[in-house]
Amino acid sequence: MGFEKFGKISYIRETKVAPFVDYLEQGKVMATRCRSCGKMYFPPRMDCEQCMTSDNMEWKEIVNEWKILTYTVSEFAPTGFEDDVPYILAIAESAEGLRVFTRLSKDVKEEQLQSDMKFKLAPVRLPDGKITYELQPLEEG
Amino acid sequence: MGFEKFGKISYIRETKVAPFVDYLEQGKVMATRCRSCGKMYFPPRMDCEQCMTSDNMEWKEIVNEWKILTYTVSEFAPTGFEDDVPYILAIAESAEGLRVFTRLSKDVKEEQLQSDMKFKLAPVRLPDGKITYELQPLEEG
Amino acid sequence: MSEVAVVGVGQTAFTRSCGVTIKELCFEAFKEALEDCNLYPKEIEASLICSAPEYDKQRSPAGAIVEYLGLNPQPTTYVENICASGTTGVRLAYSLIKSGLHDIVAVIGFQKMSELTSREAQERMGRGADIMWDSPFGLTMPAGYALYARMHMKTYGTTEEQMAEVKVKSSKYAVLNPKAMFQREVSLEEVLTSRVISSPLKFYDCSANADGASCVILASAEKARKITDTPVWIVGIGSASEPLSMANRTSFVGLNCAVEAARQAYKMAGIEPKDVDVAEVHDCFTIAEIMAYENLGFCNPGEGGKLVQEGQTYIDGDFPVNIDGGLLGKGHPIGATGGSQVRTIVMQLRGDAGRLQVKRAEIGLVHNIGGIGLYGNVLIFRR
Amino acid sequence: MSEVAVVGVGQTAFTRSCGVTIKELCFEAFKEALEDCNLYPKEIEASLICSAPEYDKQRSPAGAIVEYLGLNPQPTTYVENICASGTTGVRLAYSLIKSGLHDIVAVIGFQKMSELTSREAQERMGRGADIMWDSPFGLTMPAGYALYARMHMKTYGTTEEQMAEVKVKSSKYAVLNPKAMFQREVSLEEVLTSRVISSPLKFYDCSANADGASCVILASAEKARKITDTPVWIVGIGSASEPLSMANRTSFVGLNCAVEAARQAYKMAGIEPKDVDVAEVHDCFTIAEIMAYENLGFCNPGEGGKLVQEGQTYIDGDFPVNIDGGLLGKGHPIGATGGSQVRTIVMQLRGDAGRLQVKRAEIGLVHNIGGIGLYGNVLIFRR
Ligand SMILES: [Zn+2]
Ligand SMILES: [Zn+2]
């Protein structure tokens, strides 16, 4: 239990990485890192596919600086997301080489998107109390 | 369209044998018979698996006299059928060798079921206007 | 000479509620199978993912699972024959290897039945029958097998006590299997007095929903001999189907699909029923195990009830069956069940079954059925 | 020497709404395939039933369909790789035959997408992505391919006009294919001005939901030569997977699974891309066809847009692609699509494609993708 709080619609309740949501509520976006082989996972997971070790992961804060690789403005949504259109979906890459698929903040306009613009992944509280994350412009300095 | 009227819960709307329901509403339980090879089908179908002919079937009344092969008293039902329990489900065989899976009329008690008892397959109108069929004791004579 | 072997097996405990995602659940079984044969994910050339799809919100779960297991970019396919999905996966893995397309293939079966509410699960059950001609009358799995049970009783004089004996035997072995869900021995009296589900089947005549995953790793002869000292060879495969609609069935005293699958498997293996040293059969209901004895030729038609009553299918009988608790004792996580049966037979033929070890087990058989006798798979193994 | 051939093919018209059950729909395609090779149902030794399961109320549709087709008691298996299910069925049929388990196998693909309301279908679409990390953000199929399209444009300078050219070509051939749903030629202007679905993809960049069924019958060499004078041999098979979650993908300018599947298929067939005379590629979106050209080696990475713009993938070009309308022109009934692609290639290699016949077609290729580049199958055929 716990993961049902994640996302506008969360399809999953139970997972070993439910603490990810607790961290998100504390304002932190966390990855996991395998204590056996050192591999880092984002999105987080508790089983290491590299050394096949289970439940020997530590939670680790990410370097929260992202650049957009590609994006789309979605004018069309699955059931339950209709009110959100249009919304921008993007793939971004972090300074330490992690990747994320998420939405851009509604405050960002498509025209602003430039290849050198930097973003941070920030928790967002939804009206119904659920929580998610989105890319927001990173304040320089 | 048309088949959604069949059964307490019908999961199918569209089929080539939708006229089966119209016949049922006229009080008739019908089979189909292939005009090419003569094979008879109950439940009815419009494609002949024996000679691989399509849409060359005629509707045909059945010999409506059935004997029960096996039955069960169901105390447990799928979603949507809960109000019906207990109900008796049975496999019956007709005088011309057809078989049917259906319910027994609520008027029939398990104690009455004897191997030589004869039944007829009769249309039954449901409270919400839908239609189905069930096995009812056949009046002798 | 057989050319495909099982080299690794793994299974999670079967439980009422696993509390993890299907990806995490499958990882556990896969990890155990890999450790069993000292392989790494990258050495698995292809995978088959087996389950019944209606229990998960994730569409195309094969994609989600192989990503989590580290099995990209290798090919994967989702395979479904309801409760027989796991052995269908093994049959297809055999053919992928025998055909020369791959040398090492993993078959991963799973089901997280706790994902749904009871109401949602009952709704799925309603749609498991022929939705055109059978579901509108409220057919369930227990009702379907109950129709067979009543016919078997009427035709052969099989008794409710004989059916109950199957559950008594199952519970006896389940308590010795740490991965089984049902960890308590039940008495004949308890079975007979449990509440009726669909007459003549009562609560303890029915297997229970469960969460679980299993994994079977198969390899070509050349690879198998390098990977392990104890390959278990697949020597017989049979598979058959039966009409879904109840009205189009020709027998209610046995499962035609099981008879046909057994015929094929015995022929391919070149053995007879009496050569089988240990068997796992699909006892989703007690009557199903009794019909399995007969359909597999362990006894004549109608003698199945007597076979268990006389103790012939216990660990020291002529035909030891379900000496791990069976579905009745282990729980029945649909897609994981076939792989669990294979795992038990592989452990038996390796001599690794511990307190549940059948003596001199050289030939083993798995009988796995999908739906109400809709699909039948029979596999024969040799050490 | 190849040892498995396609001997019969069949397909229903692809339509917006078929108005019959999935059993009746499949019967039509199966009947056409049987008539194509003069076989009867009882001669089919096994079947593979291919679709995406979320569109049907019938659980385990394989059982319902084989009963209706007269394919009991032969074994059947339900196979799913979303939109690539049909070619996965062909790959497994190949292995069942090559392994010696069966001699004649039917692959039946279908989808009745009109079974669901639009709202229900959109709900399924939401669960087609990784439900843990991607679906909660509202990912759709068009949005997924749009991410690839934007990256392709940014990296290589591919233009919206070049993508639109793919749809123009498709519509040109669809009007000559009586089984295609889309029976009107569209202009470049129409594509470019159609409403945006997920930028940069517009309405006419997307294939449409459809109802339909297809059937491919395969046989061993010995049987194939008895059945037909025009067997079409399967000489190359490749299959691969890609992580489901968008975050774990390494490329957005092409489909890794297609590149890997093509590499395997070319190697097995012993040919190079330039040897391909006619191809069917998975153009679920216009950008998908452009990436397919590149991933299959018909041109270098980044040159796909130019290839279609220069007319090289038209009927008289160097690489004729989707000379039946493709998914964009025929409609895309998920489970039926792969079989329809195979049917087109088989007809081309037999010289039976009529007004759509490509000259001197001796080697044909099918590229079939499941999900947003999740599964990739490449098959190579030779007459
Ligand atoms: Zn590790
Ligand atoms: Zn006929």
PDB file of N, CA and C in Angstrom, chain D residues 31-99:
ATOM      1  N   LYS D  31     -11.981 -19.298 -43.244  1.00  0.00           N
ATOM      2  CA  LYS D  31     -12.602 -19.916 -44.425  1.00  0.00           C
ATOM      3  C   LYS D  31     -11.841 -19.515 -45.700  1.00  0.00           C
ATOM      4  N   GLU D  32     -11.506 -18.252 -45.808  1.00  0.00           N
ATOM      5  CA  GLU D  32     -10.787 -17.800 -47.006  1.00  0.00           C
ATOM      6  C   GLU D  32      -9.405 -18.455 -47.100  1.00  0.00           C
ATOM      7  N   ALA D  33      -8.748 -18.585 -45.953  1.00  0.00           N
ATOM      8  CA  ALA D  33      -7.413 -19.212 -45.957  1.00  0.00           C
ATOM      9  C   ALA D  33      -7.495 -20.696 -46.292  1.00  0.00           C
ATOM     10  N   LEU D  34      -8.509 -21.377 -45.762  1.00  0.00           N
ATOM     11  CA  LEU D  34      -8.674 -22.799 -46.071  1.00  0.00           C
ATOM     12  C   LEU D  34      -8.956 -22.992 -47.559  1.00  0.00           C
ATOM     13  N   GLU D  35      -9.813 -22.129 -48.104  1.00  0.00           N
ATOM     14  CA  GLU D  35     -10.140 -22.239 -49.529  1.00  0.00           C
ATOM     15  C   GLU D  35      -8.914 -21.937 -50.385  1.00  0.00           C
ATOM     16  N   ASP D  36      -8.059 -21.057 -49.876  1.00  0.00           N
ATOM     17  CA  ASP D  36      -6.832 -20.695 -50.596  1.00  0.00           C
ATOM     18  C   ASP D  36      -5.926 -21.910 -50.788  1.00  0.00           C
ATOM     19  N   CYS D  37      -5.990 -22.866 -49.858  1.00  0.00           N
ATOM     20  CA  CYS D  37      -5.084 -24.021 -49.960  1.00  0.00           C
ATOM     21  C   CYS D  37      -5.819 -25.351 -49.953  1.00  0.00           C
ATOM     22  N   ASN D  38      -7.153 -25.297 -50.106  1.00  0.00           N
ATOM     23  CA  ASN D  38      -7.931 -26.537 -50.174  1.00  0.00           C
ATOM     24  C   ASN D  38      -7.735 -27.475 -48.992  1.00  0.00           C
ATOM     25  N   LEU D  39      -7.791 -26.918 -47.803  1.00  0.00           N
ATOM     26  CA  LEU D  39      -7.705 -27.756 -46.610  1.00  0.00           C
ATOM     27  C   LEU D  39      -9.040 -27.704 -45.870  1.00  0.00           C
ATOM     28  N   TYR D  40      -9.250 -28.673 -44.982  1.00  0.00           N
ATOM     29  CA  TYR D  40     -10.414 -28.686 -44.103  1.00  0.00           C
ATOM     30  C   TYR D  40      -9.954 -28.470 -42.667  1.00  0.00           C
ATOM     31  N   PRO D  41     -10.849 -28.001 -41.803  1.00  0.00           N
ATOM     32  CA  PRO D  41     -10.449 -27.742 -40.408  1.00  0.00           C
ATOM     33  C   PRO D  41      -9.724 -28.919 -39.759  1.00  0.00           C
ATOM     34  N   LYS D  42     -10.177 -30.144 -40.024  1.00  0.00           N
ATOM     35  CA  LYS D  42      -9.581 -31.291 -39.335  1.00  0.00           C
ATOM     36  C   LYS D  42      -8.122 -31.523 -39.732  1.00  0.00           C
ATOM     37  N   GLU D  43      -7.707 -30.914 -40.852  1.00  0.00           N
ATOM     38  CA  GLU D  43      -6.305 -31.071 -41.285  1.00  0.00           C
ATOM     39  C   GLU D  43      -5.366 -30.083 -40.591  1.00  0.00           C
ATOM     40  N   ILE D  44      -5.946 -29.097 -39.928  1.00  0.00           N
ATOM     41  CA  ILE D  44      -5.141 -28.130 -39.174  1.00  0.00           C
ATOM     42  C   ILE D  44      -4.769 -28.770 -37.833  1.00  0.00           C
ATOM     43  N   GLU D  45      -3.465 -28.970 -37.595  1.00  0.00           N
ATOM     44  CA  GLU D  45      -3.046 -29.729 -36.418  1.00  0.00           C
ATOM     45  C   GLU D  45      -2.974 -28.910 -35.142  1.00  0.00           C
ATOM     46  N   ALA D  46      -2.859 -27.616 -35.273  1.00  0.00           N
ATOM     47  CA  ALA D  46      -2.780 -26.747 -34.093  1.00  0.00           C
ATOM     48  C   ALA D  46      -3.065 -25.329 -34.546  1.00  0.00           C
ATOM     49  N   SER D  47      -3.465 -24.493 -33.585  1.00  0.00           N
ATOM     50  CA  SER D  47      -3.721 -23.104 -33.946  1.00  0.00           C
ATOM     51  C   SER D  47      -3.154 -22.155 -32.900  1.00  0.00           C
ATOM     52  N   LEU D  48      -2.853 -20.944 -33.372  1.00  0.00           N
ATOM     53  CA  LEU D  48      -2.426 -19.862 -32.493  1.00  0.00           C
ATOM     54  C   LEU D  48      -3.389 -18.717 -32.729  1.00  0.00           C
ATOM     55  N   ILE D  49      -3.980 -18.221 -31.662  1.00  0.00           N
ATOM     56  CA  ILE D  49      -4.990 -17.170 -31.757  1.00  0.00           C
ATOM     57  C   ILE D  49      -4.369 -15.881 -31.205  1.00  0.00           C
ATOM     58  N   CYS D  50      -4.364 -14.841 -32.047  1.00  0.00           N
ATOM     59  CA  CYS D  50      -3.585 -13.647 -31.735  1.00  0.00           C
ATOM     60  C   CYS D  50      -4.475 -12.415 -31.637  1.00  0.00           C
ATOM     61  N   SER D  51      -4.393 -11.705 -30.531  1.00  0.00           N
ATOM     62  CA  SER D  51      -5.090 -10.428 -30.400  1.00  0.00           C
ATOM     63  C   SER D  51      -4.602  -9.720 -29.152  1.00  0.00           C
ATOM     64  N   ALA D  52      -5.150  -8.551 -28.904  1.00  0.00           N
ATOM     65  CA  ALA D  52      -4.931  -7.877 -27.623  1.00  0.00           C
ATOM     66  C   ALA D  52      -6.204  -8.106 -26.822  1.00  0.00           C
ATOM     67  N   PRO D  53      -6.088  -8.609 -25.597  1.00  0.00           N
ATOM     68  CA  PRO D  53      -7.268  -9.149 -24.910  1.00  0.00           C
ATOM     69  C   PRO D  53      -8.221  -8.127 -24.306  1.00  0.00           C
ATOM     70  N   GLU D  54      -7.838  -6.875 -24.217  1.00  0.00           N
ATOM     71  CA  GLU D  54      -8.639  -5.913 -23.451  1.00  0.00           C
ATOM     72  C   GLU D  54      -9.888  -5.464 -24.187  1.00  0.00           C
ATOM     73  N   TYR D  55     -10.024  -5.843 -25.453  1.00  0.00           N
ATOM     74  CA  TYR D  55     -11.161  -5.357 -26.226  1.00  0.00           C
ATOM     75  C   TYR D  55     -12.365  -6.280 -26.182  1.00  0.00           C
ATOM     76  N   ASP D  56     -12.176  -7.480 -25.629  1.00  0.00           N
ATOM     77  CA  ASP D  56     -13.257  -8.454 -25.650  1.00  0.00           C
ATOM     78  C   ASP D  56     -13.799  -8.744 -24.272  1.00  0.00           C
ATOM     79  N   LYS D  57     -15.086  -9.028 -24.195  1.00  0.00           N
ATOM     80  CA  LYS D  57     -15.655  -9.484 -22.936  1.00  0.00           C
ATOM     81  C   LYS D  57     -15.346 -10.964 -22.734  1.00  0.00           C
ATOM     82  N   GLN D  58     -15.229 -11.719 -23.832  1.00  0.00           N
ATOM     83  CA  GLN D  58     -14.932 -13.150 -23.730  1.00  0.00           C
ATOM     84  C   GLN D  58     -13.525 -13.340 -23.177  1.00  0.00           C
ATOM     85  N   ARG D  59     -13.423 -13.973 -22.018  1.00  0.00           N
ATOM     86  CA  ARG D  59     -12.106 -14.358 -21.522  1.00  0.00           C
ATOM     87  C   ARG D  59     -11.630 -15.554 -22.326  1.00  0.00           C
ATOM     88  N   SER D  60     -10.324 -15.694 -22.455  1.00  0.00           N
ATOM     89  CA  SER D  60      -9.723 -16.808 -23.191  1.00  0.00           C
ATOM     90  C   SER D  60     -10.403 -17.029 -24.542  1.00  0.00           C
ATOM     91  N   PRO D  61     -10.380 -16.024 -25.410  1.00  0.00           N
ATOM     92  CA  PRO D  61     -11.104 -16.120 -26.683  1.00  0.00           C
ATOM     93  C   PRO D  61     -10.639 -17.281 -27.574  1.00  0.00           C
ATOM     94  N   ALA D  62      -9.426 -17.778 -27.364  1.00  0.00           N
ATOM     95  CA  ALA D  62      -8.964 -18.904 -28.192  1.00  0.00           C
ATOM     96  C   ALA D  62      -9.956 -20.063 -28.125  1.00  0.00           C
ATOM     97  N   GLY D  63     -10.429 -20.363 -26.923  1.00  0.00           N
ATOM     98  CA  GLY D  63     -11.347 -21.480 -26.751  1.00  0.00           C
ATOM     99  C   GLY D  63     -12.656 -21.276 -27.499  1.00  0.00           C
ATOM    100  N   ALA D  64     -13.184 -20.060 -27.433  1.00  0.00           N
ATOM    101  CA  ALA D  64     -14.444 -19.756 -28.127  1.00  0.00           C
ATOM    102  C   ALA D  64     -14.255 -19.842 -29.636  1.00  0.00           C
ATOM    103  N   ILE D  65     -13.127 -19.342 -30.106  1.00  0.00           N
ATOM    104  CA  ILE D  65     -12.895 -19.281 -31.552  1.00  0.00           C
ATOM    105  C   ILE D  65     -12.628 -20.655 -32.154  1.00  0.00           C
ATOM    106  N   VAL D  66     -11.765 -21.445 -31.536  1.00  0.00           N
ATOM    107  CA  VAL D  66     -11.473 -22.757 -32.148  1.00  0.00           C
ATOM    108  C   VAL D  66     -12.701 -23.657 -32.148  1.00  0.00           C
ATOM    109  N   GLU D  67     -13.548 -23.529 -31.133  1.00  0.00           N
ATOM    110  CA  GLU D  67     -14.798 -24.293 -31.160  1.00  0.00           C
ATOM    111  C   GLU D  67     -15.603 -23.920 -32.407  1.00  0.00           C
ATOM    112  N   TYR D  68     -15.730 -22.646 -32.649  1.00  0.00           N
ATOM    113  CA  TYR D  68     -16.548 -22.167 -33.774  1.00  0.00           C
ATOM    114  C   TYR D  68     -15.947 -22.554 -35.121  1.00  0.00           C
ATOM    115  N   LEU D  69     -14.612 -22.632 -35.158  1.00  0.00           N
ATOM    116  CA  LEU D  69     -13.925 -22.935 -36.415  1.00  0.00           C
ATOM    117  C   LEU D  69     -13.810 -24.442 -36.676  1.00  0.00           C
ATOM    118  N   GLY D  70     -14.293 -25.248 -35.727  1.00  0.00           N
ATOM    119  CA  GLY D  70     -14.197 -26.698 -35.915  1.00  0.00           C
ATOM    120  C   GLY D  70     -12.797 -27.216 -35.674  1.00  0.00           C
ATOM    121  N   LEU D  71     -12.064 -26.564 -34.773  1.00  0.00           N
ATOM    122  CA  LEU D  71     -10.668 -26.938 -34.527  1.00  0.00           C
ATOM    123  C   LEU D  71     -10.468 -27.698 -33.220  1.00  0.00           C
ATOM    124  N   ASN D  72     -11.535 -28.292 -32.683  1.00  0.00           N
ATOM    125  CA  ASN D  72     -11.378 -29.211 -31.547  1.00  0.00           C
ATOM    126  C   ASN D  72     -11.225 -30.606 -32.111  1.00  0.00           C
ATOM    127  N   PRO D  73     -10.409 -31.464 -31.479  1.00  0.00           N
ATOM    128  CA  PRO D  73      -9.706 -31.309 -30.205  1.00  0.00           C
ATOM    129  C   PRO D  73      -8.260 -30.826 -30.359  1.00  0.00           C
ATOM    130  N   GLN D  74      -7.915 -30.278 -31.500  1.00  0.00           N
ATOM    131  CA  GLN D  74      -6.531 -29.853 -31.700  1.00  0.00           C
ATOM    132  C   GLN D  74      -6.134 -28.753 -30.702  1.00  0.00           C
ATOM    133  N   PRO D  75      -4.841 -28.719 -30.345  1.00  0.00           N
ATOM    134  CA  PRO D  75      -4.385 -27.719 -29.371  1.00  0.00           C
ATOM    135  C   PRO D  75      -4.450 -26.304 -29.930  1.00  0.00           C
ATOM    136  N   THR D  76      -4.637 -25.365 -29.037  1.00  0.00           N
ATOM    137  CA  THR D  76      -4.642 -23.961 -29.421  1.00  0.00           C
ATOM    138  C   THR D  76      -4.000 -23.151 -28.310  1.00  0.00           C
ATOM    139  N   THR D  77      -3.416 -22.021 -28.672  1.00  0.00           N
ATOM    140  CA  THR D  77      -2.806 -21.135 -27.684  1.00  0.00           C
ATOM    141  C   THR D  77      -3.092 -19.698 -28.058  1.00  0.00           C
ATOM    142  N   TYR D  78      -3.402 -18.923 -27.051  1.00  0.00           N
ATOM    143  CA  TYR D  78      -3.610 -17.493 -27.237  1.00  0.00           C
ATOM    144  C   TYR D  78      -2.260 -16.802 -27.061  1.00  0.00           C
ATOM    145  N   VAL D  79      -1.949 -15.900 -27.992  1.00  0.00           N
ATOM    146  CA  VAL D  79      -0.635 -15.282 -28.061  1.00  0.00           C
ATOM    147  C   VAL D  79      -0.804 -13.776 -28.155  1.00  0.00           C
ATOM    148  N   GLU D  80      -0.050 -13.033 -27.352  1.00  0.00           N
ATOM    149  CA  GLU D  80      -0.208 -11.585 -27.364  1.00  0.00           C
ATOM    150  C   GLU D  80       1.126 -10.844 -27.332  1.00  0.00           C
ATOM    151  N   ASN D  81       1.349  -9.983 -28.293  1.00  0.00           N
ATOM    152  CA  ASN D  81       2.405  -8.970 -28.250  1.00  0.00           C
ATOM    153  C   ASN D  81       1.814  -7.649 -28.751  1.00  0.00           C
ATOM    154  N   ILE D  82       0.620  -7.351 -28.270  1.00  0.00           N
ATOM    155  CA  ILE D  82      -0.167  -6.195 -28.739  1.00  0.00           C
ATOM    156  C   ILE D  82      -0.204  -6.217 -30.270  1.00  0.00           C
ATOM    157  N   CYS D  83       0.180  -5.116 -30.899  1.00  0.00           N
ATOM    158  CA  CYS D  83       0.039  -4.959 -32.357  1.00  0.00           C
ATOM    159  C   CYS D  83       0.935  -5.932 -33.138  1.00  0.00           C
ATOM    160  N   ALA D  84       1.906  -6.551 -32.469  1.00  0.00           N
ATOM    161  CA  ALA D  84       2.786  -7.508 -33.142  1.00  0.00           C
ATOM    162  C   ALA D  84       2.341  -8.950 -32.901  1.00  0.00           C
ATOM    163  N   SER D  85       1.162  -9.136 -32.333  1.00  0.00           N
ATOM    164  CA  SER D  85       0.691 -10.486 -31.987  1.00  0.00           C
ATOM    165  C   SER D  85       0.665 -11.416 -33.192  1.00  0.00           C
ATOM    166  N   GLY D  86       0.221 -10.912 -34.335  1.00  0.00           N
ATOM    167  CA  GLY D  86       0.068 -11.762 -35.518  1.00  0.00           C
ATOM    168  C   GLY D  86       1.365 -12.377 -35.994  1.00  0.00           C
ATOM    169  N   THR D  87       2.426 -11.596 -36.069  1.00  0.00           N
ATOM    170  CA  THR D  87       3.705 -12.160 -36.517  1.00  0.00           C
ATOM    171  C   THR D  87       4.353 -13.006 -35.430  1.00  0.00           C
ATOM    172  N   THR D  88       4.028 -12.725 -34.176  1.00  0.00           N
ATOM    173  CA  THR D  88       4.491 -13.620 -33.110  1.00  0.00           C
ATOM    174  C   THR D  88       3.840 -14.982 -33.305  1.00  0.00           C
ATOM    175  N   GLY D  89       2.570 -14.981 -33.673  1.00  0.00           N
ATOM    176  CA  GLY D  89       1.886 -16.230 -33.976  1.00  0.00           C
ATOM    177  C   GLY D  89       2.605 -16.988 -35.088  1.00  0.00           C
ATOM    178  N   VAL D  90       3.030 -16.282 -36.121  1.00  0.00           N
ATOM    179  CA  VAL D  90       3.737 -16.928 -37.239  1.00  0.00           C
ATOM    180  C   VAL D  90       5.086 -17.483 -36.770  1.00  0.00           C
ATOM    181  N   ARG D  91       5.777 -16.717 -35.934  1.00  0.00           N
ATOM    182  CA  ARG D  91       7.071 -17.180 -35.403  1.00  0.00           C
ATOM    183  C   ARG D  91       6.879 -18.467 -34.586  1.00  0.00           C
ATOM    184  N   LEU D  92       5.846 -18.496 -33.749  1.00  0.00           N
ATOM    185  CA  LEU D  92       5.608 -19.692 -32.932  1.00  0.00           C
ATOM    186  C   LEU D  92       5.124 -20.855 -33.795  1.00  0.00           C
ATOM    187  N   ALA D  93       4.316 -20.573 -34.803  1.00  0.00           N
ATOM    188  CA  ALA D  93       3.861 -21.629 -35.715  1.00  0.00           C
ATOM    189  C   ALA D  93       5.065 -22.246 -36.430  1.00  0.00           C
ATOM    190  N   TYR D  94       5.978 -21.378 -36.862  1.00  0.00           N
ATOM    191  CA  TYR D  94       7.219 -21.857 -37.490  1.00  0.00           C
ATOM    192  C   TYR D  94       7.929 -22.826 -36.547  1.00  0.00           C
ATOM    193  N   SER D  95       8.052 -22.431 -35.273  1.00  0.00           N
ATOM    194  CA  SER D  95       8.805 -23.271 -34.337  1.00  0.00           C
ATOM    195  C   SER D  95       8.064 -24.567 -34.025  1.00  0.00           C
ATOM    196  N   LEU D  96       6.729 -24.518 -33.966  1.00  0.00           N
ATOM    197  CA  LEU D  96       5.960 -25.745 -33.715  1.00  0.00           C
ATOM    198  C   LEU D  96       6.147 -26.739 -34.857  1.00  0.00           C
ATOM    199  N   ILE D  97       6.268 -26.213 -36.083  1.00  0.00           N
ATOM    200  CA  ILE D  97       6.454 -27.088 -37.249  1.00  0.00           C
ATOM    201  C   ILE D  97       7.905 -27.562 -37.339  1.00  0.00           C
ATOM    202  N   LYS D  98       8.824 -26.631 -37.235  1.00  0.00           N
ATOM    203  CA  LYS D  98      10.252 -26.964 -37.364  1.00  0.00           C
ATOM    204  C   LYS D  98      10.691 -27.945 -36.271  1.00  0.00           C
ATOM    205  N   SER D  99      10.069 -27.838 -35.101  1.00  0.00           N
ATOM    206  CA  SER D  99      10.432 -28.718 -33.986  1.00  0.00           C
ATOM    207  C   SER D  99       9.924 -30.137 -34.179  1.00  0.00           C
TER     208      SER D  99
END
